[in-house]
Amino acid sequence: IGVGLVGFGLFFILFGMLLYFDSVLLAFGNILFLSGLVFIIGFRRTFTFFFQRPKLKGTSFFLGGVLIVLMRWPLLGMLLEAYGFINLFR
């Protein structure tokens, strides 16, 4: 279930970007991606991954970008998400 949710999330994010940053598709993709991540590695491990002290900057930008996309500012939200994603996984 988790791998399917992550796959559909990435598909909707890519499709939303191809359709000139459609905010509904990007928001749906973000929600599916994060819920799929929780299904794959579990709630506790997801929480501890995102909220480690050295990763708080990346987490804040990533989750802030998700929130900005949900508030219908897709371009700014995706830029913040990308910066947060890079900081999380460097």
N, CA, C and O atoms as a MOPAC input file, in Angstrom:
PM7 MOZYME 1SCF
protein

 N      0.83800 1    -1.19000 1     0.00000 1
 C      0.00000 1     0.00000 1     0.00000 1
 C      0.88100 1     1.25100 1     0.00000 1
 O      0.61300 1     2.20600 1    -0.72900 1
 N      1.92500 1     1.23800 1     0.81700 1
 C      2.79300 1     2.40900 1     0.92300 1
 C      3.52000 1     2.72800 1    -0.36900 1
 O      3.62000 1     3.89100 1    -0.76100 1
 N      4.02600 1     1.70000 1    -1.03000 1
 C      4.75000 1     1.93000 1    -2.28300 1
 C      3.79400 1     2.47600 1    -3.34500 1
 O      4.16800 1     3.34200 1    -4.13600 1
 N      2.57900 1     1.97400 1    -3.36000 1
 C      1.58700 1     2.48500 1    -4.29900 1
 C      1.23800 1     3.93700 1    -4.02400 1
 O      1.10200 1     4.73500 1    -4.95200 1
 N      1.09300 1     4.28200 1    -2.75300 1
 C      0.79000 1     5.67200 1    -2.40700 1
 C      1.93100 1     6.60900 1    -2.78700 1
 O      1.69700 1     7.70100 1    -3.30300 1
 N      3.16800 1     6.17900 1    -2.53000 1
 C      4.32200 1     6.99700 1    -2.91200 1
 C      4.39300 1     7.12900 1    -4.43100 1
 O      4.66900 1     8.21100 1    -4.94900 1
 N      4.14700 1     6.04000 1    -5.14100 1
 C      4.16600 1     6.08100 1    -6.60800 1
 C      3.10900 1     7.01600 1    -7.16900 1
 O      3.39200 1     7.82500 1    -8.05300 1
 N      1.88700 1     6.90400 1    -6.65300 1
 C      0.83600 1     7.80800 1    -7.11300 1
 C      1.13400 1     9.24800 1    -6.72000 1
 O      0.83200 1    10.17200 1    -7.47600 1
 N      1.72500 1     9.44900 1    -5.54100 1
 C      2.09700 1    10.79100 1    -5.11600 1
 C      3.10500 1    11.42200 1    -6.05500 1
 O      2.96100 1    12.57900 1    -6.45100 1
 N      4.13200 1    10.65300 1    -6.41100 1
 C      5.13300 1    11.17500 1    -7.34700 1
 C      4.52800 1    11.42000 1    -8.73000 1
 O      4.89100 1    12.38000 1    -9.40900 1
 N      3.60000 1    10.54600 1    -9.14400 1
 C      2.92600 1    10.73900 1   -10.42800 1
 C      2.12200 1    12.03300 1   -10.42700 1
 O      2.19300 1    12.80800 1   -11.38100 1
 N      1.35500 1    12.27300 1    -9.35700 1
 C      0.55000 1    13.48500 1    -9.30400 1
 C      1.42000 1    14.74700 1    -9.20700 1
 O      1.07400 1    15.78500 1    -9.77100 1
 N      2.53600 1    14.65600 1    -8.49800 1
 C      3.43800 1    15.80100 1    -8.43500 1
 C      4.02100 1    16.09400 1    -9.81800 1
 O      4.05800 1    17.24700 1   -10.24600 1
 N      4.47200 1    15.05700 1   -10.51300 1
 C      5.01200 1    15.25000 1   -11.85700 1
 C      3.94600 1    15.77200 1   -12.80800 1
 O      4.20600 1    16.68300 1   -13.59300 1
 N      2.74900 1    15.20000 1   -12.74300 1
 C      1.65500 1    15.63100 1   -13.61000 1
 C      1.23700 1    17.06600 1   -13.29600 1
 O      0.90300 1    17.83000 1   -14.20200 1
 N      1.25500 1    17.42900 1   -12.02500 1
 C      0.93900 1    18.80000 1   -11.63800 1
 C      1.96100 1    19.79300 1   -12.14600 1
 O      1.61400 1    20.91600 1   -12.51000 1
 N      3.23200 1    19.38300 1   -12.17200 1
 C      4.26200 1    20.26900 1   -12.71800 1
 C      4.13900 1    20.38700 1   -14.23500 1
 O      4.36100 1    21.45800 1   -14.79800 1
 N      3.78600 1    19.28700 1   -14.89300 1
 C      3.61900 1    19.34300 1   -16.34400 1
 C      2.43400 1    20.21200 1   -16.75200 1
 O      2.44200 1    20.79600 1   -17.83500 1
 N      1.43400 1    20.30200 1   -15.91400 1
 C      0.26500 1    21.13800 1   -16.20800 1
 C      0.41700 1    22.52800 1   -15.60400 1
 O     -0.53800 1    23.08900 1   -15.06600 1
 N      1.61300 1    23.07300 1   -15.69800 1
 C      1.92100 1    24.44000 1   -15.27000 1
 C      1.59300 1    24.66700 1   -13.80400 1
 O      0.90900 1    25.62600 1   -13.45000 1
 N      2.08500 1    23.78000 1   -12.96200 1
 C      1.96900 1    23.89500 1   -11.50800 1
 C      0.51800 1    24.01200 1   -11.04900 1
 O      0.12700 1    24.97800 1   -10.39500 1
 N     -0.26100 1    23.00500 1   -11.41000 1
 C     -1.64800 1    22.94000 1   -10.95300 1
 C     -1.64600 1    22.64000 1    -9.45400 1
 O     -1.16100 1    21.59400 1    -9.02100 1
 N     -2.18600 1    23.55300 1    -8.68100 1
 C     -2.06300 1    23.45900 1    -7.21900 1
 C     -2.82600 1    22.27000 1    -6.63700 1
 O     -2.39100 1    21.69800 1    -5.63800 1
 N     -3.94800 1    21.88600 1    -7.23500 1
 C     -4.72600 1    20.76300 1    -6.70700 1
 C     -3.95900 1    19.45900 1    -6.89200 1
 O     -3.88900 1    18.64600 1    -5.97000 1
 N     -3.38900 1    19.25500 1    -8.06200 1
 C     -2.62300 1    18.03000 1    -8.30900 1
 C     -1.36700 1    17.98000 1    -7.44200 1
 O     -1.01500 1    16.91900 1    -6.92700 1
 N     -0.69800 1    19.10200 1    -7.27800 1
 C      0.50200 1    19.13100 1    -6.44400 1
 C      0.16600 1    18.86200 1    -4.97800 1
 O      0.88900 1    18.13100 1    -4.30100 1
 N     -0.91600 1    19.44200 1    -4.49100 1
 C     -1.31600 1    19.21000 1    -3.10900 1
 C     -1.70400 1    17.75100 1    -2.89700 1
 O     -1.32100 1    17.14600 1    -1.89600 1
 N     -2.46200 1    17.18300 1    -3.83200 1
 C     -2.85100 1    15.77900 1    -3.72800 1
 C     -1.62500 1    14.87000 1    -3.77700 1
 O     -1.55100 1    13.88100 1    -3.04700 1
 N     -0.67100 1    15.20400 1    -4.63400 1
 C      0.56100 1    14.42600 1    -4.72300 1
 C      1.38100 1    14.49800 1    -3.45100 1
 O      1.94800 1    13.49200 1    -3.02500 1
 N      1.45400 1    15.67400 1    -2.83300 1
 C      2.18700 1    15.82200 1    -1.57200 1
 C      1.55500 1    14.99000 1    -0.46600 1
 O      2.25900 1    14.32000 1     0.29100 1
 N      0.24100 1    15.02900 1    -0.37300 1
 C     -0.45900 1    14.26500 1     0.66600 1
 C     -0.27100 1    12.77600 1     0.45200 1
 O     -0.02900 1    12.03800 1     1.40700 1
 N     -0.38000 1    12.32000 1    -0.80000 1
 C     -0.16800 1    10.89400 1    -1.07900 1
 C      1.26300 1    10.47400 1    -0.78800 1
 O      1.49200 1     9.40000 1    -0.23100 1
 N      2.22800 1    11.30600 1    -1.15800 1
 C      3.63000 1    10.96700 1    -0.92500 1
 C      3.93000 1    10.83600 1     0.56300 1
 O      4.56000 1     9.86600 1     0.98500 1
 N      3.48400 1    11.80200 1     1.36100 1
 C      3.76000 1    11.75300 1     2.79900 1
 C      3.02600 1    10.60700 1     3.48000 1
 O      3.57600 1     9.97500 1     4.38200 1
 N      1.79400 1    10.32900 1     3.06600 1
 C      1.07900 1     9.20200 1     3.67900 1
 C      1.69700 1     7.86900 1     3.26300 1
 O      1.72100 1     6.92800 1     4.05600 1
 N      2.19200 1     7.77700 1     2.03700 1
 C      2.87700 1     6.56200 1     1.61400 1
 C      4.17100 1     6.34200 1     2.37500 1
 O      4.52400 1     5.20600 1     2.69100 1
 N      4.87300 1     7.41300 1     2.66600 1
 C      6.09700 1     7.31600 1     3.46800 1
 C      5.78700 1     6.79400 1     4.86400 1
 O      6.53100 1     5.97900 1     5.41000 1
 N      4.69300 1     7.26400 1     5.43300 1
 C      4.28500 1     6.77400 1     6.75600 1
 C      3.92500 1     5.29400 1     6.68900 1
 O      4.25600 1     4.54300 1     7.60600 1
 N      3.25800 1     4.86200 1     5.63100 1
 C      2.90300 1     3.45200 1     5.49700 1
 C      4.13700 1     2.57700 1     5.30300 1
 O      4.16400 1     1.44000 1     5.77200 1
 N      5.14800 1     3.08600 1     4.62500 1
 C      6.33600 1     2.26900 1     4.35200 1
 C      7.20400 1     2.09800 1     5.59400 1
 O      7.54900 1     0.97300 1     5.95400 1
 N      7.56200 1     3.20000 1     6.25400 1
 C      8.52300 1     3.07000 1     7.35900 1
 C      7.90000 1     3.23900 1     8.73200 1
 O      8.59000 1     3.10100 1     9.74200 1
 N      6.61400 1     3.53400 1     8.79100 1
 C      5.94700 1     3.64700 1    10.08400 1
 C      5.91400 1     5.07700 1    10.58800 1
 O      6.73400 1     5.91000 1    10.20200 1
 N      4.95100 1     5.34500 1    11.45700 1
 C      4.75400 1     6.71200 1    11.94100 1
 C      5.91400 1     7.16800 1    12.81800 1
 O      6.40900 1     8.28300 1    12.65900 1
 N      6.34400 1     6.32700 1    13.72800 1
 C      7.40000 1     6.72700 1    14.66700 1
 C      8.72000 1     6.99200 1    13.94700 1
 O      9.38900 1     7.98700 1    14.22700 1
 N      9.09900 1     6.11300 1    13.02600 1
 C     10.35900 1     6.30800 1    12.31000 1
 C     10.29400 1     7.50000 1    11.36300 1
 O     11.29700 1     8.18500 1    11.16500 1
 N      9.12400 1     7.75600 1    10.77500 1
 C      8.96200 1     8.94500 1     9.94100 1
 C      9.11400 1    10.20000 1    10.77800 1
 O      9.79200 1    11.14500 1    10.37300 1
 N      8.48100 1    10.21300 1    11.94900 1
 C      8.56300 1    11.36800 1    12.84100 1
 C      9.99600 1    11.59800 1    13.29700 1
 O     10.46900 1    12.73400 1    13.29600 1
 N     10.69700 1    10.52800 1    13.68800 1
 C     12.08200 1    10.70100 1    14.14800 1
 C     13.00400 1    11.10300 1    12.99500 1
 O     13.98100 1    11.82000 1    13.21500 1
 N     12.71000 1    10.65300 1    11.76200 1
 C     13.53200 1    11.06600 1    10.62100 1
 C     13.39100 1    12.55800 1    10.36400 1
 O     14.39400 1    13.25400 1    10.20400 1
 N     12.17300 1    13.05400 1    10.32300 1
 C     11.95400 1    14.45400 1     9.97900 1
 C     12.34200 1    15.41200 1    11.09100 1
 O     12.71300 1    16.55200 1    10.81300 1
 N     12.26600 1    14.98200 1    12.33300 1
 C     12.47300 1    15.92000 1    13.43500 1
 C     13.76200 1    15.65700 1    14.21800 1
 O     13.79600 1    15.86000 1    15.43100 1
 N     14.81400 1    15.21100 1    13.54200 1
 C     16.13400 1    15.16200 1    14.15600 1
 C     16.70500 1    16.57500 1    14.16500 1
 O     16.40600 1    17.37800 1    13.28100 1
 N     17.51800 1    16.87300 1    15.15300 1
 C     18.04100 1    18.23700 1    15.29500 1
 C     18.80000 1    18.72800 1    14.05400 1
 O     18.57400 1    19.86600 1    13.64500 1
 N     19.69500 1    17.92900 1    13.42500 1
 C     20.40300 1    18.46900 1    12.25100 1
 C     19.51200 1    18.62600 1    11.02200 1
 O     19.88700 1    19.32000 1    10.07700 1
 N     18.33800 1    17.99300 1    11.02000 1
 C     17.47500 1    18.04400 1     9.84300 1
 C     16.28800 1    18.98700 1    10.00800 1
 O     15.39900 1    19.00200 1     9.15700 1
 N     16.25100 1    19.76300 1    11.06800 1
 C     15.09600 1    20.62700 1    11.31500 1
 C     14.94700 1    21.73200 1    10.26800 1
 O     13.82600 1    22.11100 1     9.93100 1
 N     16.05200 1    22.24800 1     9.75500 1
 C     15.97800 1    23.28200 1     8.73100 1
 C     15.33500 1    22.72100 1     7.45700 1
 O     14.43600 1    23.33900 1     6.88800 1
 N     15.79500 1    21.56000 1     7.01900 1
 C     15.22200 1    20.94000 1     5.83100 1
 C     13.77100 1    20.55000 1     6.02500 1
 O     12.95600 1    20.69900 1     5.11500 1
 N     13.44200 1    20.04800 1     7.21600 1
 C     12.07200 1    19.66900 1     7.51100 1
 C     11.15300 1    20.87400 1     7.49300 1
 O     10.04300 1    20.80600 1     6.96400 1
 N     11.60700 1    21.97300 1     8.06700 1
 C     10.75600 1    23.16400 1     8.10800 1
 C     10.51000 1    23.71000 1     6.70300 1
 O      9.39600 1    24.12900 1     6.39100 1
 N     11.52500 1    23.70900 1     5.86300 1
 C     11.31500 1    24.17900 1     4.49400 1
 C     10.43300 1    23.21700 1     3.70900 1
 O      9.57200 1    23.65700 1     2.94700 1
 N     10.63100 1    21.90400 1     3.88100 1
 C      9.84000 1    20.92700 1     3.14400 1
 C      8.37200 1    20.98800 1     3.56100 1
 O      7.49100 1    21.08400 1     2.70600 1
 N      8.10300 1    20.93200 1     4.86100 1
 C      6.71300 1    20.96200 1     5.31700 1
 C      6.08600 1    22.34100 1     5.11100 1
 O      4.88200 1    22.44500 1     4.87800 1
 N      6.89500 1    23.39700 1     5.19400 1
 C      6.39500 1    24.72700 1     4.86300 1
 C      6.01500 1    24.83400 1     3.39300 1
 O      5.02700 1    25.48200 1     3.05000 1
 N      6.79300 1    24.20300 1     2.53000 1
 C      6.45300 1    24.17900 1     1.10800 1
 C      5.16700 1    23.43000 1     0.84200 1
 O      4.36600 1    23.84100 1     0.00300 1
 N      4.96200 1    22.32200 1     1.55800 1
 C      3.70400 1    21.58000 1     1.42800 1
 C      2.53900 1    22.46900 1     1.85400 1
 O      1.49900 1    22.49900 1     1.19500 1
 N      2.71600 1    23.18500 1     2.94700 1
 C      1.66500 1    24.07500 1     3.43500 1
 C      1.39400 1    25.21100 1     2.44400 1
 O      0.23900 1    25.57800 1     2.22900 1
 N      2.43300 1    25.76400 1     1.84800 1
 C      2.26100 1    26.83600 1     0.86600 1
 C      1.54000 1    26.31400 1    -0.37700 1
 O      0.71100 1    27.02000 1    -0.95100 1
 N      1.84600 1    25.08300 1    -0.79800 1
 C      1.13800 1    24.49100 1    -1.94300 1
 C     -0.33300 1    24.29300 1    -1.58800 1
 O     -1.20700 1    24.53400 1    -2.42100 1
 N     -0.61500 1    23.86100 1    -0.36800 1
 C     -2.00700 1    23.68600 1     0.04100 1
 C     -2.75400 1    25.01500 1     0.10300 1
 O     -3.97900 1    25.04200 1    -0.02200 1
 N     -2.03100 1    26.11400 1     0.29400 1
 C     -2.65400 1    27.43700 1     0.31500 1
 C     -2.71600 1    28.04300 1    -1.08400 1
 O     -3.01000 1    29.23000 1    -1.22600 1
 N     -2.44600 1    27.25200 1    -2.11300 1
 C     -2.57300 1    27.61400 1    -3.52100 1
 C     -1.53300 1    28.61500 1    -4.01500 1
 O     -1.84700 1    29.50400 1    -4.80600 1
 N     -0.30400 1    28.47000 1    -3.55000 1
 C      0.84400 1    29.18500 1    -4.10900 1
 C      1.82200 1    28.11000 1    -4.59300 1
 O      2.84200 1    27.87300 1    -3.94500 1
 N      1.52900 1    27.46100 1    -5.71600 1
 C      2.27600 1    26.25200 1    -6.08200 1
 C      3.73800 1    26.47300 1    -6.44000 1
 O      4.58100 1    25.65700 1    -6.06900 1
 N      4.06600 1    27.54100 1    -7.14500 1
 C      5.45700 1    27.72200 1    -7.57100 1
 C      6.36800 1    27.98200 1    -6.37500 1
 O      7.42800 1    27.36700 1    -6.26100 1
 N      5.97100 1    28.87400 1    -5.49600 1
 C      6.75600 1    29.16300 1    -4.30100 1
 C      6.84200 1    27.92500 1    -3.40300 1
 O      7.89900 1    27.63000 1    -2.84700 1
 N      5.73400 1    27.20900 1    -3.26700 1
 C      5.72100 1    26.00800 1    -2.43700 1
 C      6.64200 1    24.92200 1    -2.95600 1
 O      7.33600 1    24.26800 1    -2.17700 1
 N      6.65400 1    24.72600 1    -4.26000 1
 C      7.52900 1    23.69800 1    -4.82300 1
 C      8.99800 1    24.09000 1    -4.70800 1
 O      9.85500 1    23.22600 1    -4.52500 1
 N      9.29500 1    25.37600 1    -4.81100 1
 C     10.68300 1    25.81900 1    -4.61200 1
 C     11.12300 1    25.57300 1    -3.17100 1
 O     12.23700 1    25.10700 1    -2.93000 1
 N     10.25000 1    25.88600 1    -2.21700 1
 C     10.58100 1    25.62800 1    -0.81200 1
 C     10.72100 1    24.13300 1    -0.54000 1
 O     11.61800 1    23.71500 1     0.19300 1
 N      9.84100 1    23.33400 1    -1.12700 1
 C      9.93700 1    21.87500 1    -0.96300 1
 C     11.23700 1    21.33200 1    -1.52900 1
 O     11.88200 1    20.48500 1    -0.91200 1
 N     11.62000 1    21.81200 1    -2.69100 1
 C     12.86500 1    21.33300 1    -3.30500 1
 C     14.07000 1    21.68300 1    -2.44500 1
 O     14.96300 1    20.85600 1    -2.26000 1
 N     14.10300 1    22.91200 1    -1.91600 1
 C     15.20700 1    23.30500 1    -1.04400 1
 C     15.21700 1    22.45800 1     0.23500 1
 O     16.27700 1    22.03200 1     0.69200 1
 N     14.04800 1    22.22100 1     0.80100 1
 C     13.95900 1    21.38000 1     1.99300 1
 C     14.35100 1    19.94400 1     1.71300 1
 O     15.00800 1    19.31200 1     2.54000 1
 N     13.95900 1    19.41400 1     0.55900 1
 C     14.31100 1    18.04400 1     0.18700 1
 C     15.81800 1    17.89900 1     0.04000 1
 O     16.39500 1    16.90200 1     0.47300 1
 N     16.45400 1    18.89200 1    -0.57100 1
 C     17.91800 1    18.85400 1    -0.71300 1
 C     18.59000 1    18.90600 1     0.65900 1
 O     19.55800 1    18.18600 1     0.90300 1
 N     18.08500 1    19.74900 1     1.54700 1
 C     18.67100 1    19.83000 1     2.89700 1
 C     18.41500 1    18.56500 1     3.71100 1
 O     19.24400 1    18.19100 1     4.54100 1
 N     17.29100 1    17.90600 1     3.49000 1
 C     17.01400 1    16.67200 1     4.23100 1
 C     17.93700 1    15.53000 1     3.83500 1
 O     18.37300 1    14.76300 1     4.69300 1
 N     18.23700 1    15.40900 1     2.55500 1
 C     18.94200 1    14.22600 1     2.06500 1
 C     20.37200 1    14.50700 1     1.61100 1
 O     20.91200 1    13.74100 1     0.81300 1
 N     21.00000 1    15.57200 1     2.08900 1
 C     22.39700 1    15.80500 1     1.71700 1
 C     23.32800 1    15.09100 1     2.66000 1
 O     24.54600 1    15.17200 1     2.50500 1

